[in-house]
Short mmCIF file of C-alpha atoms in Angstrom, two decimals:
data_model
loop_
_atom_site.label_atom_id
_atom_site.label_comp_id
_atom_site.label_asym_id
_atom_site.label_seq_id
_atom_site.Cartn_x
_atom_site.Cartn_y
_atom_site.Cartn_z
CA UNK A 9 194.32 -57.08 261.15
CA UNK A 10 196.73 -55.42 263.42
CA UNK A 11 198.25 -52.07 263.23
CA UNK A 12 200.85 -50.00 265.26
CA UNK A 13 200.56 -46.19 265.02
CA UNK A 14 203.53 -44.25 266.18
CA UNK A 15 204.13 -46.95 269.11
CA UNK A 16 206.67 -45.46 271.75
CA UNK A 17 207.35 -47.40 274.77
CA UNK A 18 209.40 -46.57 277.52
CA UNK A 19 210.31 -47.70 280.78
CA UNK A 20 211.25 -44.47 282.87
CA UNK A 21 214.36 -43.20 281.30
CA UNK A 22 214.82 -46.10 278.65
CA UNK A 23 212.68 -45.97 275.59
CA UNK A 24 212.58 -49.19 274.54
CA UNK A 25 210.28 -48.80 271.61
CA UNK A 26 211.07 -45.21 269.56
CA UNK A 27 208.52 -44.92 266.76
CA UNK A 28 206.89 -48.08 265.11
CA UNK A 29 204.53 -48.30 262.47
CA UNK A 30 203.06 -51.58 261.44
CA UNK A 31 200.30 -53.06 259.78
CA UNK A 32 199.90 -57.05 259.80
CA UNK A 33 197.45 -58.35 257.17
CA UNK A 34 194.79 -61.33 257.04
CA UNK A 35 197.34 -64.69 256.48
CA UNK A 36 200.30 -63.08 256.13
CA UNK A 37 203.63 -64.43 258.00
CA UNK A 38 205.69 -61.47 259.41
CA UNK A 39 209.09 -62.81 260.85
CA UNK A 40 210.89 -60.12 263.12
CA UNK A 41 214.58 -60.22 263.57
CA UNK A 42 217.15 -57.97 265.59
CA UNK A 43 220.00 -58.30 268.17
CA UNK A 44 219.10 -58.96 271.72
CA UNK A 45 217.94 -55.52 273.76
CA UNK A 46 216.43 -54.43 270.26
CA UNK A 47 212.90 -54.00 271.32
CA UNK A 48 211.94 -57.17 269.06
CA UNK A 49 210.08 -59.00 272.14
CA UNK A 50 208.63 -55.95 273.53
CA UNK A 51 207.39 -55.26 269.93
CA UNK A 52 205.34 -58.35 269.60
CA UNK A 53 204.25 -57.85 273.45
CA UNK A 54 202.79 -54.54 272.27
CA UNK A 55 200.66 -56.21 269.78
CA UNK A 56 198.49 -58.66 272.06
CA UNK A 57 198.67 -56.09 274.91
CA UNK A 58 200.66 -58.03 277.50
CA UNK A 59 202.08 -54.16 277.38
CA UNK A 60 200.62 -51.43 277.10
CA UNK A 61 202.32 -48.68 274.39
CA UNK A 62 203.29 -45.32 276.22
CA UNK A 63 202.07 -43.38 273.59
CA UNK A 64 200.76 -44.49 270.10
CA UNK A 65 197.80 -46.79 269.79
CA UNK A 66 197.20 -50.63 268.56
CA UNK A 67 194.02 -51.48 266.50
CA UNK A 68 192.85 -54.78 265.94
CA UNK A 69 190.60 -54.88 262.73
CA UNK A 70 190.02 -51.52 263.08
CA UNK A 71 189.52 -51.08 266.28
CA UNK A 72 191.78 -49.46 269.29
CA UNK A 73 192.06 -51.28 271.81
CA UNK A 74 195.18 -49.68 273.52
CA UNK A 75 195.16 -47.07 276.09
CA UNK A 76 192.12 -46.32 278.39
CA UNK A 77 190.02 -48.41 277.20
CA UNK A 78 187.42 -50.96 278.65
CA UNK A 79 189.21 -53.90 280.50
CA UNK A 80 187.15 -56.24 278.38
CA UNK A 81 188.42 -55.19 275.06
CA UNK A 82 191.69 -56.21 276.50
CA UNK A 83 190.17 -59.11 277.36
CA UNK A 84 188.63 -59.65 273.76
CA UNK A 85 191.70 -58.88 272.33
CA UNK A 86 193.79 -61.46 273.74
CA UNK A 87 191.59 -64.04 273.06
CA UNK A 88 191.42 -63.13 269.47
CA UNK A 89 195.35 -63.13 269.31
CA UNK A 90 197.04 -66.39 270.60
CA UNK A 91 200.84 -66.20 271.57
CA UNK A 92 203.30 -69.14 272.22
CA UNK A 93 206.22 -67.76 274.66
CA UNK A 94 209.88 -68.81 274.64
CA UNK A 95 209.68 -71.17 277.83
CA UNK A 96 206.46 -72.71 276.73
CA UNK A 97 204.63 -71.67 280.07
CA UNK A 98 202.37 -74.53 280.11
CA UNK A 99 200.41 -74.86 283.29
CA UNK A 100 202.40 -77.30 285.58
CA UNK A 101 199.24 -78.38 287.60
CA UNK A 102 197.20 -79.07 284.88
CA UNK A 103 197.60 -82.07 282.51
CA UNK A 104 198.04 -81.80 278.92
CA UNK A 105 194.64 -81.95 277.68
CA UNK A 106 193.26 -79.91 280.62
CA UNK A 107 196.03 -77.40 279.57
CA UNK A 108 194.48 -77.43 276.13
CA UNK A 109 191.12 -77.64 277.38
CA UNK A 110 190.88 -75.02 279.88
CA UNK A 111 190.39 -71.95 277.77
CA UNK A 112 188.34 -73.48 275.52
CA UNK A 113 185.69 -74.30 278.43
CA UNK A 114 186.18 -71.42 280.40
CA UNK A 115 186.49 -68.35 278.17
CA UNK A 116 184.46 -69.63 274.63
CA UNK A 117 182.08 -71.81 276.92
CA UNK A 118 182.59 -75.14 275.04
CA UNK A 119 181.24 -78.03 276.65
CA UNK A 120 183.64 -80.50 278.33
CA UNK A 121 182.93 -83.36 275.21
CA UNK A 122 183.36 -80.48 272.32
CA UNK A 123 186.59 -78.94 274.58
CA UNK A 124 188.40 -82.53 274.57
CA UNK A 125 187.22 -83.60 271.39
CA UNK A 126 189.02 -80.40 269.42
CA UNK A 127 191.81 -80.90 271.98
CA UNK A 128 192.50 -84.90 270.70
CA UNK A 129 191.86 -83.87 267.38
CA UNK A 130 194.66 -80.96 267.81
CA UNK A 131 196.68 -83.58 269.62
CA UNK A 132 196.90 -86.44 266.81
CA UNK A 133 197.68 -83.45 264.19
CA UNK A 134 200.96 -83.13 266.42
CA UNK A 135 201.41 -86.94 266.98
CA UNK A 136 201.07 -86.39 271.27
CA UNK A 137 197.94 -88.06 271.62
CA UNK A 138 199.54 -90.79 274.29
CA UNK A 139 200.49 -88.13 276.49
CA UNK A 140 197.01 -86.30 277.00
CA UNK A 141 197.35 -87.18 280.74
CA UNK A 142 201.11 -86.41 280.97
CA UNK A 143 202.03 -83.26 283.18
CA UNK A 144 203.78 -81.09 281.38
CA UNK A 145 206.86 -81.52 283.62
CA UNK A 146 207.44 -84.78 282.09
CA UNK A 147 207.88 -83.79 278.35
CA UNK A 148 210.69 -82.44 276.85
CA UNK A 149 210.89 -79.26 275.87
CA UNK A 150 209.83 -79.50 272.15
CA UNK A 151 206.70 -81.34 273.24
CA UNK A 152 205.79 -78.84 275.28
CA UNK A 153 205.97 -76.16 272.70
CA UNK A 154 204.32 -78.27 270.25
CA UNK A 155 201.59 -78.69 273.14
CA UNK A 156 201.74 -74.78 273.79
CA UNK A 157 201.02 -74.11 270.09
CA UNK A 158 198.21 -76.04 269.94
CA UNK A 159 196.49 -74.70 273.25
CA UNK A 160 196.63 -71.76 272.02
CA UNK A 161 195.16 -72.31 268.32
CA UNK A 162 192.45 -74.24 270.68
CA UNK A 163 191.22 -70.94 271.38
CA UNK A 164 190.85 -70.49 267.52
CA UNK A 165 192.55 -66.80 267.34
CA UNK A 166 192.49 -64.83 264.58
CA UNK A 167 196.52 -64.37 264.51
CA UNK A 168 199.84 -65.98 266.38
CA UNK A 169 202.43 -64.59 268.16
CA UNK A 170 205.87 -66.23 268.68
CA UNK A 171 208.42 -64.98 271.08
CA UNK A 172 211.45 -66.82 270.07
CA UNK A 173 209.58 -70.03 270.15
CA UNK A 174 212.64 -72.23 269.32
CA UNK A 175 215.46 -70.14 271.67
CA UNK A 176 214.67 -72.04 274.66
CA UNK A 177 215.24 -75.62 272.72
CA UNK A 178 218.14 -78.03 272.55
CA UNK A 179 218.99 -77.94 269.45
CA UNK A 180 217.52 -81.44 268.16
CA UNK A 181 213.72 -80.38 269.29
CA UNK A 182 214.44 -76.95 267.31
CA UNK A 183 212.97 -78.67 263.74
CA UNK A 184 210.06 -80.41 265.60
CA UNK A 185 208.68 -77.04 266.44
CA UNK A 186 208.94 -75.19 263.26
CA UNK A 187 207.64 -78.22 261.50
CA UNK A 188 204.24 -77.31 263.18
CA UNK A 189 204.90 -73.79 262.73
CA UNK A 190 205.09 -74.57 258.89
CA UNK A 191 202.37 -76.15 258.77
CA UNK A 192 200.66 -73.53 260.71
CA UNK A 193 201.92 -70.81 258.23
CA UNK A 194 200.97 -73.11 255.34
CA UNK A 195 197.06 -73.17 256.41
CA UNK A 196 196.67 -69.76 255.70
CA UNK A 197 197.48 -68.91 259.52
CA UNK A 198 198.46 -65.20 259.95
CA UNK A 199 201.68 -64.87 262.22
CA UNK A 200 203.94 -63.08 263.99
CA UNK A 201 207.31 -64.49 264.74
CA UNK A 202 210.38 -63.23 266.62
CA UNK A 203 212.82 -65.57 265.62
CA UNK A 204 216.55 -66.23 264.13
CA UNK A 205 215.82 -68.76 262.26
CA UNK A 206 216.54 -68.06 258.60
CA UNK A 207 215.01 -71.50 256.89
CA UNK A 208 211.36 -70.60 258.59
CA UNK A 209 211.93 -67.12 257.42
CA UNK A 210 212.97 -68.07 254.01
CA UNK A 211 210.49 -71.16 253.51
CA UNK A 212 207.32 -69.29 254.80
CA UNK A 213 207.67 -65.68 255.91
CA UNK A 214 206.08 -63.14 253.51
CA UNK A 215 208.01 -60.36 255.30
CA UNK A 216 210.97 -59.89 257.20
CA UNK A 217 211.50 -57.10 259.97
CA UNK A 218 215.17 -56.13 260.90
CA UNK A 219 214.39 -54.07 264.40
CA UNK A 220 217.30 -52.03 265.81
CA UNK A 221 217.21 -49.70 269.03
CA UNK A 222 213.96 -49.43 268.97
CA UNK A 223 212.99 -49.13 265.78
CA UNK A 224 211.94 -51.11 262.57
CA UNK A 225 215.47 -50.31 260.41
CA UNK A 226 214.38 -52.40 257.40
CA UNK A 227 211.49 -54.54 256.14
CA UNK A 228 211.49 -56.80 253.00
CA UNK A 229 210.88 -59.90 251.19
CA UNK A 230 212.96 -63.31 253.22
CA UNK A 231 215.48 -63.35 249.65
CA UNK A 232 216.05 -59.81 249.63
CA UNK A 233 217.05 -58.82 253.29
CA UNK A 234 218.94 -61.90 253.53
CA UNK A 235 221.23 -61.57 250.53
CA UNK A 236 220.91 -57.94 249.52
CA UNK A 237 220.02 -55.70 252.54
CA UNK A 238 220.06 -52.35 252.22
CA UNK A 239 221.14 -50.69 255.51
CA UNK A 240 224.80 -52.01 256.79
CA UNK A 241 223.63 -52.96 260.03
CA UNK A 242 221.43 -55.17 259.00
CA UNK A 243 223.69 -56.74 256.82
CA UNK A 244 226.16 -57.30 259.87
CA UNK A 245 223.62 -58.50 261.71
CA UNK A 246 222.72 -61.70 259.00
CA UNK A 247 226.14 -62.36 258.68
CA UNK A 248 226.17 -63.17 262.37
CA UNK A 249 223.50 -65.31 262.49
CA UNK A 250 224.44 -66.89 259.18
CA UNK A 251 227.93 -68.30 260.38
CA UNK A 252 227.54 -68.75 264.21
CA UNK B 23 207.84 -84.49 338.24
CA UNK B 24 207.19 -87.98 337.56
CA UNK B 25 204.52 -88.97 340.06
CA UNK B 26 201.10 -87.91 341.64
CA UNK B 27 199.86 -88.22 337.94
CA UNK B 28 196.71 -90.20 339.62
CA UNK B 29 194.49 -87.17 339.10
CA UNK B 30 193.99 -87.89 335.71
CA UNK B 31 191.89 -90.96 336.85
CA UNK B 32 189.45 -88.14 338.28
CA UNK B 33 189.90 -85.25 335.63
CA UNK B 34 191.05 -86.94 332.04
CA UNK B 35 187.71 -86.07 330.36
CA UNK B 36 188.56 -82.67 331.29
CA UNK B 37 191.62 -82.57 329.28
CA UNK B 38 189.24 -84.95 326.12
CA UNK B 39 187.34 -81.92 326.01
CA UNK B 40 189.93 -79.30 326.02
CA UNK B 41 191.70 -81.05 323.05
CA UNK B 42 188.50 -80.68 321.13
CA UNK B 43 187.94 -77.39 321.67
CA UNK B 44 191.71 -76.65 320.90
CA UNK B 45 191.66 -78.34 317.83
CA UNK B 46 188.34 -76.62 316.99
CA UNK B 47 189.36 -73.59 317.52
CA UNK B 48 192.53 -74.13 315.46
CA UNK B 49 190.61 -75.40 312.22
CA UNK B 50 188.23 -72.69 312.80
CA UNK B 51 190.62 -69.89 312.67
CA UNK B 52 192.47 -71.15 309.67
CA UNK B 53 190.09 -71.80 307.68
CA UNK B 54 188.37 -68.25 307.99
CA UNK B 55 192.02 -67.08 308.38
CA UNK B 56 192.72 -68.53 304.85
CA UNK B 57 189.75 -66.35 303.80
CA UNK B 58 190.72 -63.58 305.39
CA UNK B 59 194.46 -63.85 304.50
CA UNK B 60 193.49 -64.16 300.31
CA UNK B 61 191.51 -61.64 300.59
CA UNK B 62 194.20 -59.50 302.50
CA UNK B 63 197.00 -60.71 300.15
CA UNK B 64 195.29 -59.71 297.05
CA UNK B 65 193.90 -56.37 298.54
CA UNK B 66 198.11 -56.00 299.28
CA UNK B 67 198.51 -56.46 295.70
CA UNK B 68 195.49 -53.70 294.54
CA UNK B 69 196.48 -51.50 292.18
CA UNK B 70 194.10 -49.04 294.52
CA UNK B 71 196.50 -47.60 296.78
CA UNK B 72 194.05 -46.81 299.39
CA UNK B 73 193.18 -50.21 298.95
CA UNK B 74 196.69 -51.70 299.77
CA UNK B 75 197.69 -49.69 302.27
CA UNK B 76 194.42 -50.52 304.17
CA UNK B 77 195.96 -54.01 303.65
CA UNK B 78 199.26 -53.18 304.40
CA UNK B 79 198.08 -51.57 307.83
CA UNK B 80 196.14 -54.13 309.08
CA UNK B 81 199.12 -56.39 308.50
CA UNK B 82 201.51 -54.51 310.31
CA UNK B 83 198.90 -53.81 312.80
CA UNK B 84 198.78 -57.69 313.49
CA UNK B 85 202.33 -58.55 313.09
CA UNK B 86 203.58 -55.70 315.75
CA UNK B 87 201.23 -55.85 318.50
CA UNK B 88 201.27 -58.79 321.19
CA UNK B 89 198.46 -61.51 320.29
CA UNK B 90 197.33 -61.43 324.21
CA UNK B 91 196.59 -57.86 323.65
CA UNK B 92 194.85 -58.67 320.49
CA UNK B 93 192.38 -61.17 321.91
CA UNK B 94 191.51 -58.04 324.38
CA UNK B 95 190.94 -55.55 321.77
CA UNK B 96 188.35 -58.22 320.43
CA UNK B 97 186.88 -59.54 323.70
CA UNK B 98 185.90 -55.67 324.58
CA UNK B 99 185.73 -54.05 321.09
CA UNK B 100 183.57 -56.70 319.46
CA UNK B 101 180.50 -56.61 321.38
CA UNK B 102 180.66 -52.51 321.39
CA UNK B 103 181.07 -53.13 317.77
CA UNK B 104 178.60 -55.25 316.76
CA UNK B 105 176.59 -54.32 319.27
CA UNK B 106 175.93 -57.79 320.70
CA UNK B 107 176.72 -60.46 323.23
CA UNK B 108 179.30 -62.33 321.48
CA UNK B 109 179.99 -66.15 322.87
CA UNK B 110 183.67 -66.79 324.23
CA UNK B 111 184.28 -69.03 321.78
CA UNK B 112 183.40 -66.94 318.80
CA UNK B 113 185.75 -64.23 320.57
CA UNK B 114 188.20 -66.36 320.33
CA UNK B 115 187.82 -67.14 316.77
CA UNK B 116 187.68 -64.14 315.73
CA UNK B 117 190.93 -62.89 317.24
CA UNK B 118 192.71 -65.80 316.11
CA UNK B 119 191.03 -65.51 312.55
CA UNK B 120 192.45 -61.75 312.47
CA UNK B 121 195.95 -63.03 313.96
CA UNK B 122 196.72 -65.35 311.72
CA UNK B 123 194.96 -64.11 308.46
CA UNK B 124 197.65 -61.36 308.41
CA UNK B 125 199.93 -64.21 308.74
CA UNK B 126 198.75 -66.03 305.89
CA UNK B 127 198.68 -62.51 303.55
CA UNK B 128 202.19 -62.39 303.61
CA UNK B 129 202.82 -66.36 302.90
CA UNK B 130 200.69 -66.08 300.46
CA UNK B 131 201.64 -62.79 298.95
CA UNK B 132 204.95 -64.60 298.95
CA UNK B 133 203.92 -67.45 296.99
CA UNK B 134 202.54 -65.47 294.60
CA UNK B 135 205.22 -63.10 293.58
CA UNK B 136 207.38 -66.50 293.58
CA UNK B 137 205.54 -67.77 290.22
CA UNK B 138 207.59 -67.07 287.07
CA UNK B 139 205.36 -63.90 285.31
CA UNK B 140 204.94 -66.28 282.16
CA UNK B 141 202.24 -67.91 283.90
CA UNK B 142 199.60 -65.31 283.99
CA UNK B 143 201.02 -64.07 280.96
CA UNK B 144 200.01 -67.05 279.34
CA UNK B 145 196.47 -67.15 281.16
CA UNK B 146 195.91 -63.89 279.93
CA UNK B 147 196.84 -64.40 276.04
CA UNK B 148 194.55 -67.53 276.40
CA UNK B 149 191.76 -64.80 276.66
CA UNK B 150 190.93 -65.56 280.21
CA UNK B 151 189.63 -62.90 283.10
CA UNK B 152 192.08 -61.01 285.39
CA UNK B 153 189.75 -62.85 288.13
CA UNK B 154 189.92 -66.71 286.25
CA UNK B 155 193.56 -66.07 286.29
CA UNK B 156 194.18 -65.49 289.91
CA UNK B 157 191.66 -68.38 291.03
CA UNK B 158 192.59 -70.77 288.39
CA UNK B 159 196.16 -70.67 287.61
CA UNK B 160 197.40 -68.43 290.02
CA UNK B 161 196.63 -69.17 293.08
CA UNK B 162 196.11 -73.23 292.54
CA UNK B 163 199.96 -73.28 291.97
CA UNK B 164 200.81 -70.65 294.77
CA UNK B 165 198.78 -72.47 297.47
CA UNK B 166 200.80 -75.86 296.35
CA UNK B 167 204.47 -73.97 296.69
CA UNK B 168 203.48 -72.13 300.30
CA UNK B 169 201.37 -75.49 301.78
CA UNK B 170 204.46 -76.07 303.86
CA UNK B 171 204.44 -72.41 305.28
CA UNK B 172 200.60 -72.73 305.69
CA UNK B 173 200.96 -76.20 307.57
CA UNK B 174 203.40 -74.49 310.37
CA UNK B 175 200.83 -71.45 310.55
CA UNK B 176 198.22 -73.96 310.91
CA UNK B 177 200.69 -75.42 314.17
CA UNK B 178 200.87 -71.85 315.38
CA UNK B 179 197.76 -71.94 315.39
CA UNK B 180 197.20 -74.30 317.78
CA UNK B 181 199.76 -73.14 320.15
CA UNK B 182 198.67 -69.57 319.87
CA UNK B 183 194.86 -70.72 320.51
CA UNK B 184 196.80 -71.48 324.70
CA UNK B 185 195.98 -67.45 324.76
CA UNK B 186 192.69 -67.97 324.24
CA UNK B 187 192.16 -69.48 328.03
CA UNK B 188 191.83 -66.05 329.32
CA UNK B 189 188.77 -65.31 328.14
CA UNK B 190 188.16 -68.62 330.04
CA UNK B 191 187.53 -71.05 326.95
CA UNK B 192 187.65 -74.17 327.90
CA UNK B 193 190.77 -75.07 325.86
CA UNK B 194 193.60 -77.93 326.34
CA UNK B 195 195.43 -74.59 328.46
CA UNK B 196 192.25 -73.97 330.68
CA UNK B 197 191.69 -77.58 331.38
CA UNK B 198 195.40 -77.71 332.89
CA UNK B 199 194.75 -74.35 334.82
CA UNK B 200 191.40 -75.91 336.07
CA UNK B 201 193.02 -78.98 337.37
CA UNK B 202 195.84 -77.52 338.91
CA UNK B 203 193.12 -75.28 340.65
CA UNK B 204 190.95 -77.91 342.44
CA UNK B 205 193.98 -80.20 342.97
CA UNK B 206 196.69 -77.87 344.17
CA UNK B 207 198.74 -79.92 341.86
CA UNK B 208 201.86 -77.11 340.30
CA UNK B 209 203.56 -78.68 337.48
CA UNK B 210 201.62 -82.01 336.34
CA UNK B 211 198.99 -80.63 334.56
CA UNK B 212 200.80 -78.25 332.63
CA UNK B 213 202.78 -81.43 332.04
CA UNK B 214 200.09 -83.28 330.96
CA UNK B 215 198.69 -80.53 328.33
CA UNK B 216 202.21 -79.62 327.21
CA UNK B 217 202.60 -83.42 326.04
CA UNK B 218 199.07 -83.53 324.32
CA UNK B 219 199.96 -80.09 322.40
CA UNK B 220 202.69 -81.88 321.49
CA UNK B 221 200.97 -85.08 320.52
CA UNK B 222 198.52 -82.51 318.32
CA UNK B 223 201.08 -80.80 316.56
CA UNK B 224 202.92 -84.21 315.74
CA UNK B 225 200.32 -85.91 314.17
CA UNK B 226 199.56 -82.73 312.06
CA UNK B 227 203.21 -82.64 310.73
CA UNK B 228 202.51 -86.26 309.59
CA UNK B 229 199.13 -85.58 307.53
CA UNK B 230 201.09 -82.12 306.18
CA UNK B 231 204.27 -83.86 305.35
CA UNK B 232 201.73 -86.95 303.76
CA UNK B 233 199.66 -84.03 301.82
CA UNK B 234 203.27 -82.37 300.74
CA UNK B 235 204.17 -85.35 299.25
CA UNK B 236 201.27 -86.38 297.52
CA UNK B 237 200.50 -82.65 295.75
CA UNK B 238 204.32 -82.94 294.33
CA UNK B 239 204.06 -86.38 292.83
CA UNK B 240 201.01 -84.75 290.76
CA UNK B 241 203.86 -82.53 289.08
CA UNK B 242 205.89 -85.70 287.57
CA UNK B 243 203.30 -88.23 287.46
CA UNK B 244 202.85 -89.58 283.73
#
């Protein structure tokens, strides 16, 4: 589905990325973990190409569609890989349903009726149907990441990226969220999720990467990293997500 | 000062008509100066360098020369240019167009760069166009934050359009010079067209300030 090969990113002087290699599969649920500055955000950023790899490639079923090539692979690529952002970024001037909507019409050419009907249908699955005319201004948080998640699976994509979906949320809206990320993850869904959240991880993740300066330090199984890892900073690390 | 205002009896459709073509010339220019000024803003923005620092020229260009001198360069340069008789009033437009569409680059350059990155990032993993981006969730939201900025251009406007007179456009300016020409009148009709600018520019700050308001209750509205 997607692969990394020998991913390096750098921003002048500070290589953020050093070496990754990565291959997500068809319905699998990668969760990615690491301390702050690790390269964990960029890493999931390299994947839908909101940046571009300073050396390496990215292939999407096969494909590479990193590097020089044609700005509407990029294009293709995106829309074939749906990502839901820390602070939601729903459009402000847009309502809820013309949030949802928008892509859908515009970029896969549904008609307005087909658009809306998928969108109310996507909608009732997350119990927000009454506030299809809201802005998103006036929701709370967690209903506008529930709303995110949903305009972007509007677009149908093939995966989902997270980026720390839940870090943005007061702490009661947290559960809301990963309830539709569960459910997500339990359709067969294949994701991608930077997170710290150890009961998604452990309920529904297939794989669990520790990243670390740059690089991907240690992957395994959700039991196995989190009570025997193998490398000592990982360890260190889930003990300090564990009790804090 | 306050009398021998009884030569508006004789010449008040003079200074009717000069309003008009005051406020014509205003919403003229901005309109085509909007144009102009996206067009600039994003060219600013290029990732062509020759591209922005055409941009970037032209802007400095604008915002360092006198507007009187300007209006000149276009009065005499357009007609060599173009290579035909070009009315007053379109001379006038255009200069004003150029003036304040360099104007309107930077405000809206501005109010771009002011949008949190997550927007188009979001655009963009939604699968749309570089180009749907800008026009749909870009600049929407960028022309809402700078309409404030774009409203007191619009009021330079009409004050700046006053410079226009010398190409002898009948404008709210000429109409005072006109009077005070066949009446030997000194200060009263500059009086008179200094109160009816401001009368102009008041009654825009009421629709702007009435738009304003109505474009930010769309944000919270249920």
């Amino acid at each position: 589905m997607i692969e990394l090969h020998n991913v390096k990113k750098s921003y002048g002087d500070n290589t953020v990325l050093k070496n990754i290699n990565l291959k997500v599969n068809d319905g699998e649920v990668v969760v990615i973990i690491g301390p702050s500055g690790s390269g964990k955000s960029t890493l999931l950023r390299q994947m839908n190409l909101l940046e571009q790899p300073t050396s390496g490639d990215v292939r999407v079923d096969g494909q590479i569609v990193s590097g020089k090539v044609k700005p509407e692979i990029v294009r293709k690529t995106h829309e074939k890989i749906g990502m839901v952002f820390q602070k939601f970024n729903l459009f402000p001037h847009y309502t809820v349903l013309e949030n949802i909507t928008h892509a859908p019409k515009k970029v896969r050419h549904l008609d307005k009726e087909d658009a809306e009907k998928l969108a109310l249908h996507l909608l009732g699955q997350i119990g927000l149907i009454d506030k299809k005319d809201s802005y998103p201004a006036s929701l709370s948080g967690g209903q506008q990441q529930r709303i995110a998640i949903i305009r972007a699976l509007a677009m149908q994509p093939e995966v989902l990226l997270f980026d720390e979906p839940t870090s943005a949320l007061d702490p009661e809206m947290v559960e809301e969220v990963l309830k539709v990320m569960k459910d997500l993850a339990k359709s067969g869904m294949t994701m991608v999720v930077v997170t710290h959240e150890m009961g998604f991880a452990k309920q529904v993740g297939d794989r669990v990467l520790f990243v670390d300066d740059g690089q991907i330090l240690e992957e395994d199984t959700p039991e196995e990293i989190f009570s025997h890892a193998k490398e000592a900073r990982t360890r260190s690390f889930i003990s300090k997500i564990l009790y804090t | 000062m306050f009398e021998n205002y009884s030569f508006l009896a004789r010449y008040w459709s003079l200074f009717v008509k000069g309003v008009e073509t005051t406020i014509e010339l205003a919403v003229i220019s901005i309109v085509f100066g909007l144009i102009l000024g996206i067009i600039l803003a994003l060219m600013k923005r290029a990732k062509n360098w020759v591209i922005a620092i055409l941009a970037k020229m032209y802007i400095g260009f604008i915002r360092d020369t006198p507007l009187l001198v300007q209006i000149y360069i276009v009065y005499i340069g357009l007609p060599i240019v173009t290579g035909m008789d070009i009315p007053d009033f379109m001379t006038g437009v255009v200069a004003l167009t150029f003036y304040s569409a360099a104007y309107i680059a930077e405000i809206i350059r501005s109010g771009i760069e002011s949008l949190p990155t997550g927007q188009s990032e979001a655009a963009l993993s939604l699968g749309m166009s570089k180009r749907k981006v800008m026009t749909d969730i870009i600049l929407p939201q960028a022309f809402k934050n700078i309409l404030p900025a774009l409203g007191n251009q619009f009021i330079g406007n009409v004050k700046d359009s006053s410079l226009v007179s010398v190409l002898g456009i009948a404008d709210l300016m000429f109409a005072a010079q006109t009077v005070r020409g066949s009446t030997a009148l000194g200060l009263q009709p500059m009086i008179v067209a200094a109160l009816l600018y401001l009368v102009i520019t008041w009654l825009l700050n009421i629709i702007l300030s009435h738009i304003e308001r109505r474009l930010k209750s769309s944000d919270r509205v249920a």
